Tab-separated table of C-alpha atoms in Angstrom:
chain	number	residue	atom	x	y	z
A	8	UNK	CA	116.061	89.264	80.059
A	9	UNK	CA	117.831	87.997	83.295
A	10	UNK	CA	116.327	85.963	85.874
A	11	UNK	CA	117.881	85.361	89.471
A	12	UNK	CA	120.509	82.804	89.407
A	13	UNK	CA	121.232	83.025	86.209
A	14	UNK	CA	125.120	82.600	85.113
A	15	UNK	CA	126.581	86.083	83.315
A	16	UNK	CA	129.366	87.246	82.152
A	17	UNK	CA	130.341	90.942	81.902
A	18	UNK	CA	130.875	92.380	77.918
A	19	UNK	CA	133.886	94.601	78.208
A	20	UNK	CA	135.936	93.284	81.725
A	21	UNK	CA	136.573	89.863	82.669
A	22	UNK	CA	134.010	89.589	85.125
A	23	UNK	CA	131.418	86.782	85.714
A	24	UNK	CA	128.908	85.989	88.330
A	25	UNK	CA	125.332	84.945	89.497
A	26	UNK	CA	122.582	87.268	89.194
A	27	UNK	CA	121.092	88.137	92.448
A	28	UNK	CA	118.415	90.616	91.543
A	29	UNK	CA	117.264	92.778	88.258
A	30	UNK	CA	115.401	96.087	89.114
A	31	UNK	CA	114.341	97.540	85.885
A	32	UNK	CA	117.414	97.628	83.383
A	33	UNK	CA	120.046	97.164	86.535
A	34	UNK	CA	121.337	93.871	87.211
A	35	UNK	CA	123.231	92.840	90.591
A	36	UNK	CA	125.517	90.077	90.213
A	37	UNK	CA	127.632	88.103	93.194
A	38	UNK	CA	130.894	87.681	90.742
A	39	UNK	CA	133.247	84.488	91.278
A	40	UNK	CA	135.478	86.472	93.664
A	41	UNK	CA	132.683	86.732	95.962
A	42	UNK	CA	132.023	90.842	95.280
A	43	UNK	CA	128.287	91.981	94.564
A	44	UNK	CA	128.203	94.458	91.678
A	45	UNK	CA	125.727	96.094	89.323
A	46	UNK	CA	125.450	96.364	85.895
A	47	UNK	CA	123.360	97.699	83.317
A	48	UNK	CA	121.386	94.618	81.129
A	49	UNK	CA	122.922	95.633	77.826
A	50	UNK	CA	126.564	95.218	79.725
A	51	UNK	CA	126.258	91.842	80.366
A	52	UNK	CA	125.189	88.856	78.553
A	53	UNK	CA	123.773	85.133	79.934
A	54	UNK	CA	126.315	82.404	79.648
A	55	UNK	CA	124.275	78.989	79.573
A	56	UNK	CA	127.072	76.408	80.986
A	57	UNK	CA	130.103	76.729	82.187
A	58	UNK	CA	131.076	73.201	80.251
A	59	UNK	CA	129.590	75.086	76.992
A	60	UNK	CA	131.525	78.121	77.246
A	61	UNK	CA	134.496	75.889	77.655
A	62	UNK	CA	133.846	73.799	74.321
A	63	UNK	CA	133.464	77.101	72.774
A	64	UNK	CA	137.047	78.737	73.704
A	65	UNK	CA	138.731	75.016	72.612
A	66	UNK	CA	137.146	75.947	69.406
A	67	UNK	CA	138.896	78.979	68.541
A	68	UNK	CA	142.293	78.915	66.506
A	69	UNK	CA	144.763	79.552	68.961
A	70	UNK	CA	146.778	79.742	66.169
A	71	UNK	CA	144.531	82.131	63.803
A	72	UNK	CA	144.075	84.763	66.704
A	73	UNK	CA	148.185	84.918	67.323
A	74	UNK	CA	148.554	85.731	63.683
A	75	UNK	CA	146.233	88.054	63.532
A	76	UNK	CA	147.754	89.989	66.409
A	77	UNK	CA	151.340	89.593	65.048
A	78	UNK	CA	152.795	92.915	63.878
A	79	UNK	CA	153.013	92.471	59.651
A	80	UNK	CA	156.378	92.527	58.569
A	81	UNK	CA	157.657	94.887	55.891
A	82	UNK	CA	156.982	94.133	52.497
A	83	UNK	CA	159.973	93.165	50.415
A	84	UNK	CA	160.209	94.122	46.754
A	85	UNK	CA	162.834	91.691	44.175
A	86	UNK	CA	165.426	94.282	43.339
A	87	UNK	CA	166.784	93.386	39.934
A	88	UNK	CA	170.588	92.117	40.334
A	89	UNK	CA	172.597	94.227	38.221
A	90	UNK	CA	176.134	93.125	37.246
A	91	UNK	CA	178.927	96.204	37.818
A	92	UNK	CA	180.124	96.037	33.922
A	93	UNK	CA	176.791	95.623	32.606
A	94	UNK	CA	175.218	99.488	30.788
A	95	UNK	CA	172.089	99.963	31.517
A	96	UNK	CA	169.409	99.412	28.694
A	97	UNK	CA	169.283	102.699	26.502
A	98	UNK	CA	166.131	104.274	26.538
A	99	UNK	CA	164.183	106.125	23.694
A	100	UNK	CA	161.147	108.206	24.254
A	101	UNK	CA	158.703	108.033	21.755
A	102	UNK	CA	156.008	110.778	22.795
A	103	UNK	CA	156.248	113.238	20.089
A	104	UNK	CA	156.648	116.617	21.911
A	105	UNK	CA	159.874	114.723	23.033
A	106	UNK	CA	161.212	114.374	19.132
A	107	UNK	CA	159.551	117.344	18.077
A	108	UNK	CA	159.620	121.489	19.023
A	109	UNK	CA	156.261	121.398	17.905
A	110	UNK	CA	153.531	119.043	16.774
A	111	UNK	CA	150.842	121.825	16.152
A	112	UNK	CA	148.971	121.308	12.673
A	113	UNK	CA	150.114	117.813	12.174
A	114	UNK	CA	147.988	114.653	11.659
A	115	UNK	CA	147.514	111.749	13.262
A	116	UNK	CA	149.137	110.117	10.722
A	117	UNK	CA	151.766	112.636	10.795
A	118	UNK	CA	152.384	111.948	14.232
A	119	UNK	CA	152.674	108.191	14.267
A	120	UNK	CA	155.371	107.904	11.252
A	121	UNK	CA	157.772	110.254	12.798
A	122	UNK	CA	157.004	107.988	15.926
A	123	UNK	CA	157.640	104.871	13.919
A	124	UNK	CA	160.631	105.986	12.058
A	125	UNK	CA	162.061	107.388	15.228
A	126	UNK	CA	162.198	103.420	16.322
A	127	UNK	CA	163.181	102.341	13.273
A	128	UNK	CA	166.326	104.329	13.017
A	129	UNK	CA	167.020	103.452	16.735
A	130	UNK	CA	166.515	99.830	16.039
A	131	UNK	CA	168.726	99.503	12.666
A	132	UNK	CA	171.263	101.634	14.705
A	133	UNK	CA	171.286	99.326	17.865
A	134	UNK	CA	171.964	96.130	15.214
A	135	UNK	CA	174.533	97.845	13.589
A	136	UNK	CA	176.200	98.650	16.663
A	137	UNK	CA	175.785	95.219	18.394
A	138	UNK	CA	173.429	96.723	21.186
A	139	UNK	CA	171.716	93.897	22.554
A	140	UNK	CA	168.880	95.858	24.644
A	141	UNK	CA	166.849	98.947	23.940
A	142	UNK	CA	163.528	100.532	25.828
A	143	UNK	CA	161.054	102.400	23.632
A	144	UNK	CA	158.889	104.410	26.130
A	145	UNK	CA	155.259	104.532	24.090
A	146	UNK	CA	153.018	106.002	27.289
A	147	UNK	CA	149.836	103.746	27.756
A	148	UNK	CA	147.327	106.087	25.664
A	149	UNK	CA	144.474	103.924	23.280
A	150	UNK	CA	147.529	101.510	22.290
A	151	UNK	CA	148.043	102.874	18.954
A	152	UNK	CA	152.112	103.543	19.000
A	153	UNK	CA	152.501	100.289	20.726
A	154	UNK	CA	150.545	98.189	18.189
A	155	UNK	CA	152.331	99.885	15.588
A	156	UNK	CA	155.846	99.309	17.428
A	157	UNK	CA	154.639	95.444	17.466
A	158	UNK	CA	154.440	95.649	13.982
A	159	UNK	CA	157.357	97.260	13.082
A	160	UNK	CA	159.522	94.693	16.324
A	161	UNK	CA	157.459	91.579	14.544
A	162	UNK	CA	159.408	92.335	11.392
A	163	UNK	CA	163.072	91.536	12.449
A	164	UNK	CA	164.264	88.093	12.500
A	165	UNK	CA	166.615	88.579	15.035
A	166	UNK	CA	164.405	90.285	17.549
A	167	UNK	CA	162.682	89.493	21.096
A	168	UNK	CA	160.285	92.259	22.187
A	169	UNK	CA	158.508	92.337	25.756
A	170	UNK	CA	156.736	94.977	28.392
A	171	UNK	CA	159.615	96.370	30.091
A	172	UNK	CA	160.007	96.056	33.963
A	173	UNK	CA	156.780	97.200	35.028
A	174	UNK	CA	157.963	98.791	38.665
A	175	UNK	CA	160.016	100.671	36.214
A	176	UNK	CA	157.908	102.179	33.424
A	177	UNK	CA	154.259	101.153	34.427
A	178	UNK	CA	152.501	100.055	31.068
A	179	UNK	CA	153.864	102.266	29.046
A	180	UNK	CA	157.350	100.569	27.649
A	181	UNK	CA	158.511	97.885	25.433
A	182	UNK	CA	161.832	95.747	26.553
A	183	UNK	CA	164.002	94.779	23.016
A	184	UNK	CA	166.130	92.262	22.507
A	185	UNK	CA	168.579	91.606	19.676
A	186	UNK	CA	170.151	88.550	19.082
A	187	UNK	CA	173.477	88.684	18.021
A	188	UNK	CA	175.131	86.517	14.825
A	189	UNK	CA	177.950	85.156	15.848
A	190	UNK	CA	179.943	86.501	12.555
């Protein structure tokens, strides 16, 4: 509660004064610039010391409370540098209602060796044919196709295998690389 003469300073304006009376929950207050005003008592609250509310605005960042009322700048995303000669990676899907018309009344199993054979051919094909970067797209699913892809990558000597730009594909793509022999 407020008592006469005590220092206060209003909540929402830039106002502070003496009090110089409370009737019930109105306050009058004679502010710095000499006016006499009234408040309610949950507008204002009781400053202690001048000298304390002093110490107390030295001991906010300057520096934090500028930052946080700087506008954010625009987030910047890396743009891969591409080179004007360079062919973009080709890309093979590997879902199976993309290498089949229809998968109806095949297995599992059925499923994942046309899958794996479908990257096998690709792969043999880009070594023949000196490509030195595919993309298998596997989709994310329970990580069956990719395992099995791993396997089949893990076999070749000549072979560097990696997730593929993930801005790009999401989860759901391996990056190969074939080393070339330089006969």
């Amino acid at each position: 509660m407020f008592n006469k003469g005590d220092k206060v300073s209003v909540l929402d304006d830039a106002i502070d004064g003496i009090v110089l009376a409370v009737k019930n929950t109105q306050v009058e207050i004679e502010t710095t610039d000499g006016f006499v005003m009234t408040f309610s008592v949950n507008e204002l609250i009781k400053i202690n010391d001048s000298s304390s509310l002093d110490d107390s605005i030295k001991r906010i960042n300057i520096g934090a409370v500028q930052k946080e009322k700087e506008i954010p700048k625009p987030r910047s995303f890396v743009k891969e540098r591409k080179n004007r000669n360079e062919q973009p990676a080709p890309e093979f899907d590997l879902h199976i209602e993309k290498l089949v018309k229809s998968s109806r009344g095949m297995s599992n199993y059925d499923i994942l060796t046309i899958q794996a054979e479908t990257a096998q051919r690709h792969i043999e094909f880009a070594i023949k044919n000196r490509i030195p970067k595919i993309v298998f797209i596997h989709g994310v699913g329970e990580g069956v196709l990719k395992s099995e892809l791993d396997f089949l990558l893990g076999r070749y000597d000549n072979i560097d295998f990696q997730e593929a730009n993930y801005q790009k594909y999401g989860q759901g793509a391996t990056e190969v690389y074939i080393r070339q022999s330089k006969n």
